[in-house]
């Protein structure tokens, strides 16, 4: 592993080091980080029948939704009515992340200080259910009867905009819309903003709440969703298992507070991890399928390792993209073998999506939150529902039971429709 520079505030390439000082989560298995992490360690599935009307004839009728979520617990009713659900989830997760970082709301900072605090979030589809609802109003009544809040609700950038507005971050702001890679890419892009001196603090991750009839129908027509476990939803998401038959739609938000190391130490923050490096590539291959050899994923992983200054043998654990689709899981396995060579078979891998389903642009943020807790606790959560080995997926997927092992470095993978790949390396913080 490459060492740090003489000035430990920078890495061996002279770039500002980016550390994690806060984590926030809202998901199908927990409305906060601790509940989420305890459920992951226990192998608890959050997949249930979907609370949607009119889907009795749909091939997939299950999903991993954030249940018992009342936005007015976290904000006043007027505020909540102006936000799409994905933005509400982002605001809630960001609030937990900021609170755990010791920053809280930023109003107490000077105007100049707040301009050094930014937001960069990923989402795959933004306000999809809100668009469906507006279309129904337009067809039944008139386009002039659509809510005046529809446009600022559905725009994909509005999760970041609302987080910025609610908490007072007036600096750099951005949104990545790269399908299932969006949350991970947002973490990488936010890291780069801090490295180049564009911000001292970035609120980064992903948020998604796109479960609705049109989304369910669209994914069903391309045969992307699991259809075999509507009567036993907790068994539906089975990454790397020979009987996997598609992903399970999900929603949630996972957000980290990223911070320049010198800034974090200067305010006495508790540092829970470090973003060591990241990589983004394009398959330039197919609308929805990866190449069989996972070539784009290979390049993204290699780029992330190189950016981190580490070798494959330095990675203690891989949080896989692991969607539970036949093509993607096999391609990711081949890509890991290509990158890790002889170390592939001895590097533990697991899929968070086996328990929380696939929340598209939020996945990378949720999986990064899991990676931070993996490093802190020395526990790798399992890949549940792994019962029938697949010759095409023959690595160590930590099947069904959590594993206690020291973890200092995690590679987290996210691969999206359109062949967009993003990987991030998180590691234990050492001065």
GROMACS .gro file of C-alpha atoms in nm:
model
  431
    1UNK     CA    1   0.000   0.000   0.000
    2UNK     CA    2   0.130   0.344  -0.087
    3UNK     CA    3   0.214   0.559   0.213
    4UNK     CA    4   0.091   0.905   0.294
    5UNK     CA    5   0.285   1.214   0.209
    6UNK     CA    6   0.514   1.395   0.453
    7UNK     CA    7   0.220   1.622   0.532
    8UNK     CA    8  -0.038   1.377   0.664
    9UNK     CA    9  -0.318   1.619   0.576
   10UNK     CA   10  -0.257   1.518   0.214
   11UNK     CA   11  -0.223   1.183   0.041
   12UNK     CA   12   0.084   1.058  -0.146
   13UNK     CA   13  -0.026   1.259  -0.450
   14UNK     CA   14  -0.045   1.583  -0.251
   15UNK     CA   15  -0.426   1.593  -0.254
   16UNK     CA   16  -0.639   1.691   0.044
   17UNK     CA   17  -0.748   1.380   0.232
   18UNK     CA   18  -1.123   1.327   0.249
   19UNK     CA   19  -1.267   1.168   0.563
   20UNK     CA   20  -1.614   1.058   0.672
   21UNK     CA   21  -1.750   1.228   0.984
   22UNK     CA   22  -2.121   1.148   0.963
   23UNK     CA   23  -2.357   0.880   0.829
   24UNK     CA   24  -2.733   0.886   0.778
   25UNK     CA   25  -2.972   0.617   0.651
   26UNK     CA   26  -3.339   0.558   0.596
   27UNK     CA   27  -3.429   0.223   0.444
   28UNK     CA   28  -3.668  -0.070   0.434
   29UNK     CA   29  -3.491  -0.224   0.734
   30UNK     CA   30  -3.439   0.084   0.947
   31UNK     CA   31  -3.501   0.456   0.973
   32UNK     CA   32  -3.154   0.521   1.117
   33UNK     CA   33  -2.802   0.387   1.081
   34UNK     CA   34  -2.798   0.171   1.393
   35UNK     CA   35  -3.126  -0.006   1.314
   36UNK     CA   36  -3.021  -0.052   0.952
   37UNK     CA   37  -2.685  -0.200   1.049
   38UNK     CA   38  -2.827  -0.433   1.315
   39UNK     CA   39  -3.076  -0.569   1.061
   40UNK     CA   40  -2.802  -0.623   0.802
   41UNK     CA   41  -2.588  -0.817   1.050
   42UNK     CA   42  -2.891  -1.029   1.144
   43UNK     CA   43  -2.970  -1.107   0.779
   44UNK     CA   44  -3.314  -0.945   0.799
   45UNK     CA   45  -3.500  -0.888   0.473
   46UNK     CA   46  -3.702  -0.572   0.417
   47UNK     CA   47  -3.891  -0.705   0.114
   48UNK     CA   48  -4.270  -0.716   0.151
   49UNK     CA   49  -4.581  -0.702  -0.071
   50UNK     CA   50  -4.607  -0.362  -0.239
   51UNK     CA   51  -4.878  -0.125  -0.113
   52UNK     CA   52  -4.991  -0.039  -0.467
   53UNK     CA   53  -5.340  -0.077  -0.611
   54UNK     CA   54  -5.405  -0.228  -0.951
   55UNK     CA   55  -5.097  -0.453  -0.973
   56UNK     CA   56  -5.262  -0.791  -0.915
   57UNK     CA   57  -5.172  -0.905  -1.268
   58UNK     CA   58  -4.816  -0.775  -1.258
   59UNK     CA   59  -4.541  -1.041  -1.257
   60UNK     CA   60  -4.365  -0.866  -0.965
   61UNK     CA   61  -4.577  -0.739  -0.676
   62UNK     CA   62  -4.313  -0.701  -0.406
   63UNK     CA   63  -4.056  -0.442  -0.304
   64UNK     CA   64  -3.844  -0.301  -0.022
   65UNK     CA   65  -4.026   0.015   0.085
   66UNK     CA   66  -3.963   0.247   0.376
   67UNK     CA   67  -4.258   0.151   0.592
   68UNK     CA   68  -4.423   0.358   0.864
   69UNK     CA   69  -4.255   0.670   0.731
   70UNK     CA   70  -4.426   0.993   0.835
   71UNK     CA   71  -4.237   1.293   0.699
   72UNK     CA   72  -4.405   1.522   0.951
   73UNK     CA   73  -4.202   1.348   1.221
   74UNK     CA   74  -3.902   1.525   1.070
   75UNK     CA   75  -4.051   1.842   0.916
   76UNK     CA   76  -4.373   2.041   0.928
   77UNK     CA   77  -4.664   1.936   0.709
   78UNK     CA   78  -4.638   2.238   0.479
   79UNK     CA   79  -4.272   2.163   0.412
   80UNK     CA   80  -4.337   1.794   0.348
   81UNK     CA   81  -4.612   1.869   0.093
   82UNK     CA   82  -4.362   2.061  -0.120
   83UNK     CA   83  -4.120   1.770  -0.151
   84UNK     CA   84  -4.132   1.447  -0.349
   85UNK     CA   85  -4.080   1.137  -0.140
   86UNK     CA   86  -3.722   1.086  -0.262
   87UNK     CA   87  -3.636   1.438  -0.144
   88UNK     CA   88  -3.804   1.377   0.191
   89UNK     CA   89  -3.590   1.067   0.240
   90UNK     CA   90  -3.278   1.261   0.144
   91UNK     CA   91  -3.353   1.535   0.395
   92UNK     CA   92  -3.409   1.280   0.672
   93UNK     CA   93  -3.089   1.085   0.602
   94UNK     CA   94  -2.889   1.406   0.566
   95UNK     CA   95  -3.020   1.525   0.900
   96UNK     CA   96  -2.895   1.212   1.073
   97UNK     CA   97  -2.560   1.237   0.894
   98UNK     CA   98  -2.513   1.601   0.995
   99UNK     CA   99  -2.616   1.532   1.353
  100UNK     CA  100  -2.377   1.239   1.385
  101UNK     CA  101  -2.097   1.451   1.236
  102UNK     CA  102  -2.140   1.712   1.508
  103UNK     CA  103  -2.230   1.979   1.253
  104UNK     CA  104  -2.609   1.972   1.284
  105UNK     CA  105  -2.787   2.253   1.105
  106UNK     CA  106  -2.544   2.504   0.962
  107UNK     CA  107  -2.724   2.829   1.050
  108UNK     CA  108  -2.481   2.898   1.335
  109UNK     CA  109  -2.192   2.925   1.088
  110UNK     CA  110  -2.096   3.250   0.920
  111UNK     CA  111  -2.204   3.313   0.562
  112UNK     CA  112  -1.846   3.257   0.445
  113UNK     CA  113  -1.824   2.926   0.633
  114UNK     CA  114  -2.152   2.798   0.490
  115UNK     CA  115  -2.026   2.857   0.136
  116UNK     CA  116  -1.760   2.597   0.214
  117UNK     CA  117  -2.033   2.336   0.278
  118UNK     CA  118  -2.187   2.169  -0.025
  119UNK     CA  119  -2.425   1.893  -0.136
  120UNK     CA  120  -2.384   1.631  -0.407
  121UNK     CA  121  -2.646   1.357  -0.430
  122UNK     CA  122  -2.729   1.081  -0.675
  123UNK     CA  123  -3.068   0.962  -0.792
  124UNK     CA  124  -3.177   0.744  -1.078
  125UNK     CA  125  -3.522   0.879  -1.160
  126UNK     CA  126  -3.618   1.158  -0.920
  127UNK     CA  127  -3.989   1.218  -0.865
  128UNK     CA  128  -4.126   0.928  -1.069
  129UNK     CA  129  -4.440   0.858  -0.859
  130UNK     CA  130  -4.517   1.231  -0.856
  131UNK     CA  131  -4.498   1.233  -1.236
  132UNK     CA  132  -4.735   0.938  -1.254
  133UNK     CA  133  -4.979   1.113  -1.019
  134UNK     CA  134  -4.965   1.434  -1.225
  135UNK     CA  135  -5.027   1.239  -1.546
  136UNK     CA  136  -5.336   1.079  -1.393
  137UNK     CA  137  -5.468   1.424  -1.298
  138UNK     CA  138  -5.400   1.555  -1.647
  139UNK     CA  139  -5.580   1.265  -1.816
  140UNK     CA  140  -5.881   1.264  -1.582
  141UNK     CA  141  -5.923   1.638  -1.537
  142UNK     CA  142  -5.683   1.877  -1.708
  143UNK     CA  143  -5.318   1.972  -1.716
  144UNK     CA  144  -5.416   2.298  -1.550
  145UNK     CA  145  -5.522   2.101  -1.242
  146UNK     CA  146  -5.173   1.963  -1.178
  147UNK     CA  147  -5.023   2.070  -0.845
  148UNK     CA  148  -4.815   2.389  -0.866
  149UNK     CA  149  -4.553   2.198  -0.670
  150UNK     CA  150  -4.526   1.924  -0.933
  151UNK     CA  151  -4.225   2.066  -1.122
  152UNK     CA  152  -4.013   2.143  -0.813
  153UNK     CA  153  -4.108   1.803  -0.674
  154UNK     CA  154  -4.020   1.582  -0.970
  155UNK     CA  155  -3.690   1.737  -1.081
  156UNK     CA  156  -3.400   1.500  -0.997
  157UNK     CA  157  -3.189   1.785  -0.855
  158UNK     CA  158  -3.446   1.867  -0.589
  159UNK     CA  159  -3.319   1.618  -0.332
  160UNK     CA  160  -2.987   1.804  -0.324
  161UNK     CA  161  -3.165   2.140  -0.345
  162UNK     CA  162  -3.387   2.060  -0.047
  163UNK     CA  163  -3.099   1.927   0.163
  164UNK     CA  164  -2.906   2.245   0.086
  165UNK     CA  165  -3.204   2.467   0.168
  166UNK     CA  166  -3.315   2.291   0.486
  167UNK     CA  167  -2.970   2.268   0.643
  168UNK     CA  168  -2.815   2.586   0.507
  169UNK     CA  169  -2.530   2.456   0.291
  170UNK     CA  170  -2.471   2.737   0.040
  171UNK     CA  171  -2.160   2.607  -0.136
  172UNK     CA  172  -2.105   2.368  -0.425
  173UNK     CA  173  -2.416   2.170  -0.525
  174UNK     CA  174  -2.470   1.897  -0.781
  175UNK     CA  175  -2.671   1.589  -0.877
  176UNK     CA  176  -2.553   1.273  -1.050
  177UNK     CA  177  -2.820   1.092  -1.253
  178UNK     CA  178  -2.636   0.778  -1.361
  179UNK     CA  179  -2.899   0.515  -1.282
  180UNK     CA  180  -2.779   0.254  -1.034
  181UNK     CA  181  -2.430   0.405  -1.018
  182UNK     CA  182  -2.552   0.750  -0.910
  183UNK     CA  183  -2.504   0.729  -0.533
  184UNK     CA  184  -2.152   0.592  -0.558
  185UNK     CA  185  -2.057   0.839  -0.829
  186UNK     CA  186  -2.189   1.123  -0.611
  187UNK     CA  187  -1.952   1.016  -0.333
  188UNK     CA  188  -1.662   1.015  -0.576
  189UNK     CA  189  -1.750   1.350  -0.730
  190UNK     CA  190  -1.792   1.504  -0.384
  191UNK     CA  191  -1.453   1.367  -0.286
  192UNK     CA  192  -1.304   1.540  -0.587
  193UNK     CA  193  -1.469   1.872  -0.496
  194UNK     CA  194  -1.297   1.862  -0.157
  195UNK     CA  195  -0.965   1.744  -0.301
  196UNK     CA  196  -0.947   2.040  -0.536
  197UNK     CA  197  -1.037   2.286  -0.261
  198UNK     CA  198  -1.391   2.359  -0.379
  199UNK     CA  199  -1.540   2.279  -0.037
  200UNK     CA  200  -1.441   2.177   0.314
  201UNK     CA  201  -1.753   1.968   0.377
  202UNK     CA  202  -1.977   1.781   0.134
  203UNK     CA  203  -2.308   1.612   0.213
  204UNK     CA  204  -2.303   1.324  -0.035
  205UNK     CA  205  -2.479   1.000  -0.122
  206UNK     CA  206  -2.802   0.894  -0.288
  207UNK     CA  207  -3.181   0.898  -0.252
  208UNK     CA  208  -3.457   0.718  -0.439
  209UNK     CA  209  -3.830   0.663  -0.405
  210UNK     CA  210  -3.949   0.562  -0.749
  211UNK     CA  211  -4.182   0.271  -0.679
  212UNK     CA  212  -4.506   0.326  -0.870
  213UNK     CA  213  -4.715   0.146  -1.130
  214UNK     CA  214  -4.538   0.289  -1.434
  215UNK     CA  215  -4.196   0.203  -1.294
  216UNK     CA  216  -4.307  -0.146  -1.197
  217UNK     CA  217  -4.458  -0.196  -1.540
  218UNK     CA  218  -4.153  -0.064  -1.723
  219UNK     CA  219  -3.907  -0.285  -1.541
  220UNK     CA  220  -4.143  -0.580  -1.577
  221UNK     CA  221  -4.158  -0.549  -1.955
  222UNK     CA  222  -3.781  -0.581  -1.980
  223UNK     CA  223  -3.787  -0.882  -1.744
  224UNK     CA  224  -3.556  -0.715  -1.491
  225UNK     CA  225  -3.757  -0.792  -1.177
  226UNK     CA  226  -3.789  -1.104  -0.964
  227UNK     CA  227  -4.113  -1.289  -1.032
  228UNK     CA  228  -4.074  -1.619  -0.847
  229UNK     CA  229  -4.127  -1.514  -0.484
  230UNK     CA  230  -4.438  -1.298  -0.467
  231UNK     CA  231  -4.573  -1.533  -0.201
  232UNK     CA  232  -4.244  -1.535  -0.006
  233UNK     CA  233  -4.103  -1.186  -0.062
  234UNK     CA  234  -3.817  -1.220   0.183
  235UNK     CA  235  -3.673  -1.492  -0.044
  236UNK     CA  236  -3.690  -1.291  -0.368
  237UNK     CA  237  -3.356  -1.110  -0.364
  238UNK     CA  238  -3.092  -1.383  -0.395
  239UNK     CA  239  -2.770  -1.239  -0.542
  240UNK     CA  240  -2.523  -1.488  -0.689
  241UNK     CA  241  -2.759  -1.780  -0.619
  242UNK     CA  242  -2.823  -2.016  -0.911
  243UNK     CA  243  -3.199  -1.951  -0.886
  244UNK     CA  244  -3.182  -1.570  -0.892
  245UNK     CA  245  -3.434  -1.427  -1.138
  246UNK     CA  246  -3.421  -1.049  -1.112
  247UNK     CA  247  -3.388  -0.757  -0.876
  248UNK     CA  248  -3.639  -0.636  -0.619
  249UNK     CA  249  -3.740  -0.268  -0.646
  250UNK     CA  250  -3.662  -0.059  -0.339
  251UNK     CA  251  -3.639   0.291  -0.199
  252UNK     CA  252  -3.433   0.471   0.063
  253UNK     CA  253  -3.148   0.715   0.117
  254UNK     CA  254  -2.790   0.680   0.235
  255UNK     CA  255  -2.584   0.994   0.296
  256UNK     CA  256  -2.234   1.058   0.428
  257UNK     CA  257  -2.075   1.378   0.552
  258UNK     CA  258  -1.738   1.404   0.377
  259UNK     CA  259  -1.483   1.645   0.509
  260UNK     CA  260  -1.136   1.775   0.444
  261UNK     CA  261  -0.914   1.609   0.707
  262UNK     CA  262  -0.762   1.933   0.832
  263UNK     CA  263  -1.107   2.089   0.869
  264UNK     CA  264  -1.238   1.785   1.056
  265UNK     CA  265  -0.945   1.776   1.297
  266UNK     CA  266  -0.968   2.150   1.347
  267UNK     CA  267  -1.320   2.124   1.485
  268UNK     CA  268  -1.253   1.807   1.684
  269UNK     CA  269  -1.481   1.585   1.475
  270UNK     CA  270  -1.502   1.210   1.524
  271UNK     CA  271  -1.370   1.049   1.206
  272UNK     CA  272  -1.533   0.717   1.113
  273UNK     CA  273  -1.359   0.644   0.784
  274UNK     CA  274  -1.183   0.784   0.480
  275UNK     CA  275  -1.261   0.797   0.109
  276UNK     CA  276  -0.939   0.666  -0.040
  277UNK     CA  277  -1.029   0.674  -0.408
  278UNK     CA  278  -1.288   0.622  -0.675
  279UNK     CA  279  -1.337   0.541  -1.041
  280UNK     CA  280  -1.603   0.585  -1.309
  281UNK     CA  281  -1.620   0.423  -1.654
  282UNK     CA  282  -1.863   0.350  -1.935
  283UNK     CA  283  -1.923   0.011  -2.096
  284UNK     CA  284  -2.022   0.175  -2.428
  285UNK     CA  285  -2.189  -0.160  -2.495
  286UNK     CA  286  -2.566  -0.199  -2.445
  287UNK     CA  287  -2.868  -0.013  -2.312
  288UNK     CA  288  -2.914  -0.233  -2.005
  289UNK     CA  289  -2.681  -0.536  -2.016
  290UNK     CA  290  -2.313  -0.536  -1.921
  291UNK     CA  291  -2.061  -0.716  -2.141
  292UNK     CA  292  -2.022  -1.078  -2.031
  293UNK     CA  293  -1.665  -1.022  -1.916
  294UNK     CA  294  -1.760  -0.712  -1.716
  295UNK     CA  295  -1.491  -0.509  -1.893
  296UNK     CA  296  -1.632  -0.171  -1.788
  297UNK     CA  297  -1.658  -0.284  -1.428
  298UNK     CA  298  -1.299  -0.406  -1.447
  299UNK     CA  299  -1.180  -0.064  -1.556
  300UNK     CA  300  -1.379   0.112  -1.284
  301UNK     CA  301  -1.241  -0.111  -1.010
  302UNK     CA  302  -0.886  -0.073  -1.137
  303UNK     CA  303  -0.931   0.303  -1.156
  304UNK     CA  304  -1.059   0.318  -0.797
  305UNK     CA  305  -0.768   0.107  -0.671
  306UNK     CA  306  -0.515   0.319  -0.859
  307UNK     CA  307  -0.672   0.640  -0.731
  308UNK     CA  308  -0.645   0.499  -0.377
  309UNK     CA  309  -0.283   0.398  -0.422
  310UNK     CA  310  -0.352   0.039  -0.324
  311UNK     CA  311  -0.324  -0.308  -0.476
  312UNK     CA  312  -0.600  -0.572  -0.497
  313UNK     CA  313  -0.453  -0.768  -0.204
  314UNK     CA  314  -0.502  -0.461   0.017
  315UNK     CA  315  -0.882  -0.490  -0.014
  316UNK     CA  316  -1.032  -0.677   0.281
  317UNK     CA  317  -1.392  -0.688   0.159
  318UNK     CA  318  -1.597  -0.609  -0.153
  319UNK     CA  319  -1.949  -0.472  -0.117
  320UNK     CA  320  -2.085  -0.601  -0.446
  321UNK     CA  321  -2.333  -0.441  -0.680
  322UNK     CA  322  -2.500  -0.783  -0.649
  323UNK     CA  323  -2.843  -0.711  -0.795
  324UNK     CA  324  -2.976  -1.070  -0.810
  325UNK     CA  325  -3.008  -1.062  -1.188
  326UNK     CA  326  -2.864  -1.355  -1.386
  327UNK     CA  327  -2.649  -1.146  -1.620
  328UNK     CA  328  -2.518  -0.881  -1.381
  329UNK     CA  329  -2.410  -1.112  -1.098
  330UNK     CA  330  -2.216  -1.336  -1.335
  331UNK     CA  331  -2.051  -1.039  -1.509
  332UNK     CA  332  -1.951  -0.884  -1.174
  333UNK     CA  333  -1.801  -1.214  -1.062
  334UNK     CA  334  -1.592  -1.236  -1.380
  335UNK     CA  335  -1.484  -0.874  -1.337
  336UNK     CA  336  -1.372  -0.935  -0.978
  337UNK     CA  337  -1.172  -1.237  -1.091
  338UNK     CA  338  -1.003  -1.030  -1.360
  339UNK     CA  339  -0.910  -0.750  -1.119
  340UNK     CA  340  -0.818  -0.959  -0.815
  341UNK     CA  341  -0.666  -1.264  -0.981
  342UNK     CA  342  -0.550  -1.515  -0.721
  343UNK     CA  343  -0.690  -1.294  -0.444
  344UNK     CA  344  -1.047  -1.311  -0.577
  345UNK     CA  345  -1.125  -1.644  -0.412
  346UNK     CA  346  -0.998  -1.530  -0.072
  347UNK     CA  347  -1.162  -1.185  -0.064
  348UNK     CA  348  -1.504  -1.186   0.106
  349UNK     CA  349  -1.789  -1.035  -0.095
  350UNK     CA  350  -2.148  -0.964   0.003
  351UNK     CA  351  -2.456  -0.795  -0.137
  352UNK     CA  352  -2.651  -0.547   0.074
  353UNK     CA  353  -2.929  -0.572  -0.187
  354UNK     CA  354  -3.006  -0.925  -0.072
  355UNK     CA  355  -3.182  -0.759   0.224
  356UNK     CA  356  -3.284  -0.411   0.109
  357UNK     CA  357  -3.351  -0.471  -0.260
  358UNK     CA  358  -3.225  -0.242  -0.534
  359UNK     CA  359  -3.291   0.126  -0.470
  360UNK     CA  360  -3.122   0.238  -0.792
  361UNK     CA  361  -2.950   0.575  -0.730
  362UNK     CA  362  -2.970   0.539  -0.351
  363UNK     CA  363  -2.791   0.204  -0.347
  364UNK     CA  364  -2.438   0.341  -0.348
  365UNK     CA  365  -2.506   0.567  -0.051
  366UNK     CA  366  -2.670   0.290   0.150
  367UNK     CA  367  -2.390   0.047   0.068
  368UNK     CA  368  -2.124   0.303   0.162
  369UNK     CA  369  -2.298   0.345   0.498
  370UNK     CA  370  -2.283  -0.033   0.543
  371UNK     CA  371  -1.913  -0.030   0.447
  372UNK     CA  372  -1.835   0.234   0.711
  373UNK     CA  373  -2.000   0.020   0.978
  374UNK     CA  374  -1.823  -0.291   0.849
  375UNK     CA  375  -1.489  -0.116   0.906
  376UNK     CA  376  -1.593   0.015   1.249
  377UNK     CA  377  -1.738  -0.310   1.383
  378UNK     CA  378  -1.523  -0.574   1.213
  379UNK     CA  379  -1.834  -0.754   1.087
  380UNK     CA  380  -1.923  -0.834   0.726
  381UNK     CA  381  -2.296  -0.867   0.675
  382UNK     CA  382  -2.413  -1.175   0.483
  383UNK     CA  383  -2.560  -1.227   0.140
  384UNK     CA  384  -2.890  -1.385   0.239
  385UNK     CA  385  -3.089  -1.638   0.034
  386UNK     CA  386  -2.770  -1.791  -0.102
  387UNK     CA  387  -2.877  -2.155  -0.114
  388UNK     CA  388  -2.785  -2.298  -0.456
  389UNK     CA  389  -2.430  -2.236  -0.579
  390UNK     CA  390  -2.395  -2.120  -0.937
  391UNK     CA  391  -2.085  -2.236  -1.129
  392UNK     CA  392  -2.072  -1.890  -1.288
  393UNK     CA  393  -2.064  -1.728  -0.942
  394UNK     CA  394  -1.810  -1.925  -0.742
  395UNK     CA  395  -1.650  -1.675  -0.504
  396UNK     CA  396  -1.693  -1.617  -0.128
  397UNK     CA  397  -2.022  -1.429  -0.095
  398UNK     CA  398  -2.042  -1.460   0.287
  399UNK     CA  399  -2.356  -1.674   0.258
  400UNK     CA  400  -2.645  -1.627   0.499
  401UNK     CA  401  -2.450  -1.557   0.820
  402UNK     CA  402  -2.249  -1.250   0.917
  403UNK     CA  403  -1.876  -1.293   0.961
  404UNK     CA  404  -1.646  -1.133   1.217
  405UNK     CA  405  -1.320  -1.028   1.055
  406UNK     CA  406  -1.094  -0.725   1.070
  407UNK     CA  407  -1.171  -0.496   0.778
  408UNK     CA  408  -0.954  -0.195   0.702
  409UNK     CA  409  -1.034  -0.139   0.335
  410UNK     CA  410  -1.359  -0.185   0.139
  411UNK     CA  411  -1.426  -0.165  -0.234
  412UNK     CA  412  -1.789  -0.078  -0.307
  413UNK     CA  413  -1.926  -0.142  -0.658
  414UNK     CA  414  -2.220   0.016  -0.842
  415UNK     CA  415  -2.303  -0.057  -1.205
  416UNK     CA  416  -2.596   0.114  -1.378
  417UNK     CA  417  -2.818   0.093  -1.684
  418UNK     CA  418  -2.649   0.254  -1.980
  419UNK     CA  419  -2.324   0.083  -1.886
  420UNK     CA  420  -2.226   0.343  -1.628
  421UNK     CA  421  -1.993   0.206  -1.362
  422UNK     CA  422  -1.879   0.365  -1.036
  423UNK     CA  423  -1.657   0.223  -0.761
  424UNK     CA  424  -1.534   0.379  -0.438
  425UNK     CA  425  -1.269   0.265  -0.189
  426UNK     CA  426  -1.339   0.335   0.179
  427UNK     CA  427  -1.085   0.264   0.450
  428UNK     CA  428  -1.022   0.291   0.821
  429UNK     CA  429  -0.888   0.631   0.916
  430UNK     CA  430  -0.529   0.645   1.034
  431UNK     CA  431  -0.341   0.970   1.092
   0.00000   0.00000   0.00000
